[in-house]
Amino acid sequence: MQDYTTSFGIGFVAGMRTMTACAALTWAASTGRTRGGFIPSSPEARTLATAAALAEMAGDKMPFAPDRRIPPSFAARLVIGAVGGWALASQPASPDHGALAGVAGALAGTLLGRAVRGPDSRTASGRAWGLAEDVAAVCLAAALVNAAEPQRQS
């Protein structure tokens, strides 16, 4: 059985913090750890994606932040999970199965993150759980980028 750990993991990150997964993918691409060559890897792309991830983390604590399970947000998490799973699937693994693992990870990250955090991000407890989720997403994303295999571009 092929290893789809990084594919599932980047999907999980996308379920928790979508833009953190995007930023992680740009950093992985800059070190040749993504397949396909379509993930932007320039310094400008990394800066923009990282800034977007930080903005998402700040916006997540605002009282008007939408629930992560509304259709547009949920769909974006699944799409980023699929793209990330495809891009980080190990070299001998099927990229299509990597995409499926990424979708499964995004589904798990979305639903588990919401369950752990609870329904109200406007309370001190909700904000504290949100900060903990930020830290978990960043640490997991960094570990995944480090663990992803360098890809042979064909």
PDB file of C-alpha atoms in Angstrom:
ATOM      1  CA  MET A   1       0.000   0.000   0.000  1.00  0.00           C
ATOM      2  CA  GLN A   2       1.322   3.414  -0.951  1.00  0.00           C
ATOM      3  CA  ASP A   3       1.844   6.114   1.664  1.00  0.00           C
ATOM      4  CA  TYR A   4      -0.737   8.886   1.517  1.00  0.00           C
ATOM      5  CA  THR A   5       0.036  10.404   4.922  1.00  0.00           C
ATOM      6  CA  THR A   6       1.156  13.774   3.560  1.00  0.00           C
ATOM      7  CA  SER A   7      -1.843  13.880   1.217  1.00  0.00           C
ATOM      8  CA  PHE A   8      -4.292  13.241   4.064  1.00  0.00           C
ATOM      9  CA  GLY A   9      -2.373  15.643   6.307  1.00  0.00           C
ATOM     10  CA  ILE A  10      -2.461  18.611   3.924  1.00  0.00           C
ATOM     11  CA  GLY A  11      -6.178  17.986   3.486  1.00  0.00           C
ATOM     12  CA  PHE A  12      -6.584  18.010   7.266  1.00  0.00           C
ATOM     13  CA  VAL A  13      -4.762  21.355   7.412  1.00  0.00           C
ATOM     14  CA  ALA A  14      -7.058  22.678   4.653  1.00  0.00           C
ATOM     15  CA  GLY A  15     -10.039  21.640   6.763  1.00  0.00           C
ATOM     16  CA  MET A  16      -8.706  23.602   9.721  1.00  0.00           C
ATOM     17  CA  ARG A  17      -7.199  26.615   7.927  1.00  0.00           C
ATOM     18  CA  THR A  18      -7.565  26.698   4.153  1.00  0.00           C
ATOM     19  CA  MET A  19      -5.010  29.395   3.457  1.00  0.00           C
ATOM     20  CA  THR A  20      -2.444  27.757   5.737  1.00  0.00           C
ATOM     21  CA  ALA A  21      -2.621  24.719   3.467  1.00  0.00           C
ATOM     22  CA  CYS A  22      -2.169  26.990   0.428  1.00  0.00           C
ATOM     23  CA  ALA A  23       0.852  28.654   2.028  1.00  0.00           C
ATOM     24  CA  ALA A  24       2.338  25.261   2.916  1.00  0.00           C
ATOM     25  CA  LEU A  25       1.938  24.129  -0.683  1.00  0.00           C
ATOM     26  CA  THR A  26       3.809  27.189  -2.001  1.00  0.00           C
ATOM     27  CA  TRP A  27       6.638  26.505   0.445  1.00  0.00           C
ATOM     28  CA  ALA A  28       6.707  22.819  -0.535  1.00  0.00           C
ATOM     29  CA  ALA A  29       6.782  23.765  -4.222  1.00  0.00           C
ATOM     30  CA  SER A  30       9.727  26.106  -3.627  1.00  0.00           C
ATOM     31  CA  THR A  31      11.777  23.118  -2.447  1.00  0.00           C
ATOM     32  CA  GLY A  32      10.637  20.787  -5.239  1.00  0.00           C
ATOM     33  CA  ARG A  33       8.358  18.729  -3.010  1.00  0.00           C
ATOM     34  CA  THR A  34       5.186  18.953  -5.112  1.00  0.00           C
ATOM     35  CA  ARG A  35       4.324  17.125  -8.301  1.00  0.00           C
ATOM     36  CA  GLY A  36       3.071  18.701 -11.484  1.00  0.00           C
ATOM     37  CA  GLY A  37       4.772  22.074 -11.308  1.00  0.00           C
ATOM     38  CA  PHE A  38       1.506  24.037 -11.166  1.00  0.00           C
ATOM     39  CA  ILE A  39       1.780  25.187  -7.529  1.00  0.00           C
ATOM     40  CA  PRO A  40       3.356  28.669  -7.566  1.00  0.00           C
ATOM     41  CA  SER A  41       6.694  28.750  -5.786  1.00  0.00           C
ATOM     42  CA  SER A  42       8.068  32.246  -6.294  1.00  0.00           C
ATOM     43  CA  PRO A  43       8.989  34.409  -3.292  1.00  0.00           C
ATOM     44  CA  GLU A  44       6.021  36.646  -4.148  1.00  0.00           C
ATOM     45  CA  ALA A  45       3.611  33.680  -4.157  1.00  0.00           C
ATOM     46  CA  ARG A  46       4.948  32.451  -0.815  1.00  0.00           C
ATOM     47  CA  THR A  47       4.648  35.933   0.692  1.00  0.00           C
ATOM     48  CA  LEU A  48       1.100  36.403  -0.603  1.00  0.00           C
ATOM     49  CA  ALA A  49      -0.058  32.952   0.534  1.00  0.00           C
ATOM     50  CA  THR A  50       1.543  33.378   3.961  1.00  0.00           C
ATOM     51  CA  ALA A  51      -0.072  36.805   4.379  1.00  0.00           C
ATOM     52  CA  ALA A  52      -3.433  35.335   3.355  1.00  0.00           C
ATOM     53  CA  ALA A  53      -2.991  32.567   5.947  1.00  0.00           C
ATOM     54  CA  LEU A  54      -2.291  35.130   8.674  1.00  0.00           C
ATOM     55  CA  ALA A  55      -5.296  37.205   7.577  1.00  0.00           C
ATOM     56  CA  GLU A  56      -7.503  34.105   7.670  1.00  0.00           C
ATOM     57  CA  MET A  57      -6.340  33.355  11.211  1.00  0.00           C
ATOM     58  CA  ALA A  58      -7.148  36.895  12.328  1.00  0.00           C
ATOM     59  CA  GLY A  59     -10.490  36.951  10.521  1.00  0.00           C
ATOM     60  CA  ASP A  60     -11.461  33.634  12.058  1.00  0.00           C
ATOM     61  CA  LYS A  61     -11.621  35.290  15.490  1.00  0.00           C
ATOM     62  CA  MET A  62     -14.002  38.044  14.350  1.00  0.00           C
ATOM     63  CA  PRO A  63     -17.664  37.927  15.391  1.00  0.00           C
ATOM     64  CA  PHE A  64     -18.804  37.975  11.756  1.00  0.00           C
ATOM     65  CA  ALA A  65     -16.646  34.987  10.713  1.00  0.00           C
ATOM     66  CA  PRO A  66     -18.831  32.476   8.847  1.00  0.00           C
ATOM     67  CA  ASP A  67     -19.141  28.856   9.886  1.00  0.00           C
ATOM     68  CA  ARG A  68     -16.619  26.646   8.095  1.00  0.00           C
ATOM     69  CA  ARG A  69     -19.423  24.292   7.079  1.00  0.00           C
ATOM     70  CA  ILE A  70     -21.325  26.723   4.853  1.00  0.00           C
ATOM     71  CA  PRO A  71     -21.255  25.412   1.256  1.00  0.00           C
ATOM     72  CA  PRO A  72     -18.718  27.842  -0.305  1.00  0.00           C
ATOM     73  CA  SER A  73     -16.261  27.494   2.581  1.00  0.00           C
ATOM     74  CA  PHE A  74     -16.726  23.743   2.842  1.00  0.00           C
ATOM     75  CA  ALA A  75     -16.258  23.328  -0.921  1.00  0.00           C
ATOM     76  CA  ALA A  76     -13.079  25.428  -0.893  1.00  0.00           C
ATOM     77  CA  ARG A  77     -11.633  23.266   1.881  1.00  0.00           C
ATOM     78  CA  LEU A  78     -12.377  20.095  -0.087  1.00  0.00           C
ATOM     79  CA  VAL A  79     -10.891  21.507  -3.319  1.00  0.00           C
ATOM     80  CA  ILE A  80      -7.705  22.715  -1.604  1.00  0.00           C
ATOM     81  CA  GLY A  81      -7.475  19.339   0.150  1.00  0.00           C
ATOM     82  CA  ALA A  82      -7.782  17.534  -3.189  1.00  0.00           C
ATOM     83  CA  VAL A  83      -5.203  19.741  -4.934  1.00  0.00           C
ATOM     84  CA  GLY A  84      -2.817  19.506  -1.994  1.00  0.00           C
ATOM     85  CA  GLY A  85      -3.285  15.751  -1.696  1.00  0.00           C
ATOM     86  CA  TRP A  86      -2.576  15.340  -5.404  1.00  0.00           C
ATOM     87  CA  ALA A  87       0.498  17.575  -5.246  1.00  0.00           C
ATOM     88  CA  LEU A  88       2.026  15.934  -2.155  1.00  0.00           C
ATOM     89  CA  ALA A  89       1.347  12.271  -3.002  1.00  0.00           C
ATOM     90  CA  SER A  90       4.652  10.427  -2.781  1.00  0.00           C
ATOM     91  CA  GLN A  91       6.396   9.608  -6.067  1.00  0.00           C
ATOM     92  CA  PRO A  92       5.316   5.973  -6.518  1.00  0.00           C
ATOM     93  CA  ALA A  93       1.811   6.681  -5.200  1.00  0.00           C
ATOM     94  CA  SER A  94      -1.167   7.454  -7.396  1.00  0.00           C
ATOM     95  CA  PRO A  95      -1.784  11.207  -7.482  1.00  0.00           C
ATOM     96  CA  ASP A  96      -5.500  10.508  -7.955  1.00  0.00           C
ATOM     97  CA  HIS A  97      -5.563   8.489  -4.747  1.00  0.00           C
ATOM     98  CA  GLY A  98      -3.565  11.298  -3.133  1.00  0.00           C
ATOM     99  CA  ALA A  99      -6.336  13.709  -4.121  1.00  0.00           C
ATOM    100  CA  LEU A 100      -8.918  11.410  -2.532  1.00  0.00           C
ATOM    101  CA  ALA A 101      -6.812  11.210   0.630  1.00  0.00           C
ATOM    102  CA  GLY A 102      -6.638  15.017   0.616  1.00  0.00           C
ATOM    103  CA  VAL A 103     -10.428  15.281   0.359  1.00  0.00           C
ATOM    104  CA  ALA A 104     -10.813  12.794   3.237  1.00  0.00           C
ATOM    105  CA  GLY A 105      -8.364  14.841   5.295  1.00  0.00           C
ATOM    106  CA  ALA A 106     -10.207  18.076   4.518  1.00  0.00           C
ATOM    107  CA  LEU A 107     -13.507  16.517   5.542  1.00  0.00           C
ATOM    108  CA  ALA A 108     -11.983  15.278   8.805  1.00  0.00           C
ATOM    109  CA  GLY A 109     -10.218  18.582   9.529  1.00  0.00           C
ATOM    110  CA  THR A 110     -13.351  20.611   8.853  1.00  0.00           C
ATOM    111  CA  LEU A 111     -15.677  18.538  10.994  1.00  0.00           C
ATOM    112  CA  LEU A 112     -13.261  17.707  13.813  1.00  0.00           C
ATOM    113  CA  GLY A 113     -12.002  21.278  14.020  1.00  0.00           C
ATOM    114  CA  ARG A 114     -15.561  22.559  14.329  1.00  0.00           C
ATOM    115  CA  ALA A 115     -16.473  19.898  16.904  1.00  0.00           C
ATOM    116  CA  VAL A 116     -13.464  20.666  19.098  1.00  0.00           C
ATOM    117  CA  ARG A 117     -13.885  24.414  18.866  1.00  0.00           C
ATOM    118  CA  GLY A 118     -17.610  24.511  19.414  1.00  0.00           C
ATOM    119  CA  PRO A 119     -20.280  26.685  17.860  1.00  0.00           C
ATOM    120  CA  ASP A 120     -19.361  30.108  19.239  1.00  0.00           C
ATOM    121  CA  SER A 121     -16.098  31.802  18.330  1.00  0.00           C
ATOM    122  CA  ARG A 122     -17.221  35.016  20.024  1.00  0.00           C
ATOM    123  CA  THR A 123     -16.480  33.728  23.521  1.00  0.00           C
ATOM    124  CA  ALA A 124     -13.068  33.744  25.201  1.00  0.00           C
ATOM    125  CA  SER A 125     -13.111  29.960  25.132  1.00  0.00           C
ATOM    126  CA  GLY A 126     -13.950  29.912  21.411  1.00  0.00           C
ATOM    127  CA  ARG A 127     -11.126  32.325  20.625  1.00  0.00           C
ATOM    128  CA  ALA A 128      -8.685  30.275  22.718  1.00  0.00           C
ATOM    129  CA  TRP A 129      -9.651  27.117  20.831  1.00  0.00           C
ATOM    130  CA  GLY A 130      -9.260  29.065  17.591  1.00  0.00           C
ATOM    131  CA  LEU A 131      -5.723  30.085  18.554  1.00  0.00           C
ATOM    132  CA  ALA A 132      -4.923  26.487  19.469  1.00  0.00           C
ATOM    133  CA  GLU A 133      -6.245  25.414  16.071  1.00  0.00           C
ATOM    134  CA  ASP A 134      -4.033  28.031  14.384  1.00  0.00           C
ATOM    135  CA  VAL A 135      -0.959  26.651  16.148  1.00  0.00           C
ATOM    136  CA  ALA A 136      -1.902  23.058  15.314  1.00  0.00           C
ATOM    137  CA  ALA A 137      -2.483  23.918  11.637  1.00  0.00           C
ATOM    138  CA  VAL A 138       0.849  25.747  11.292  1.00  0.00           C
ATOM    139  CA  CYS A 139       2.824  23.026  13.087  1.00  0.00           C
ATOM    140  CA  LEU A 140       1.203  20.249  11.065  1.00  0.00           C
ATOM    141  CA  ALA A 141       1.714  22.155   7.805  1.00  0.00           C
ATOM    142  CA  ALA A 142       5.405  22.734   8.594  1.00  0.00           C
ATOM    143  CA  ALA A 143       5.888  19.058   9.482  1.00  0.00           C
ATOM    144  CA  LEU A 144       4.168  17.972   6.258  1.00  0.00           C
ATOM    145  CA  VAL A 145       6.309  20.247   4.071  1.00  0.00           C
ATOM    146  CA  ASN A 146       9.398  18.862   5.787  1.00  0.00           C
ATOM    147  CA  ALA A 147       8.208  15.253   5.397  1.00  0.00           C
ATOM    148  CA  ALA A 148       7.112  15.525   1.747  1.00  0.00           C
ATOM    149  CA  GLU A 149       9.389  13.722  -0.667  1.00  0.00           C
ATOM    150  CA  PRO A 150      11.308  15.703  -3.275  1.00  0.00           C
ATOM    151  CA  GLN A 151       9.576  14.996  -6.592  1.00  0.00           C
ATOM    152  CA  ARG A 152      11.195  14.025  -9.850  1.00  0.00           C
ATOM    153  CA  GLN A 153       9.595  16.291 -12.421  1.00  0.00           C
ATOM    154  CA  SER A 154       8.713  14.498 -15.616  1.00  0.00           C
TER     155      SER A 154
END
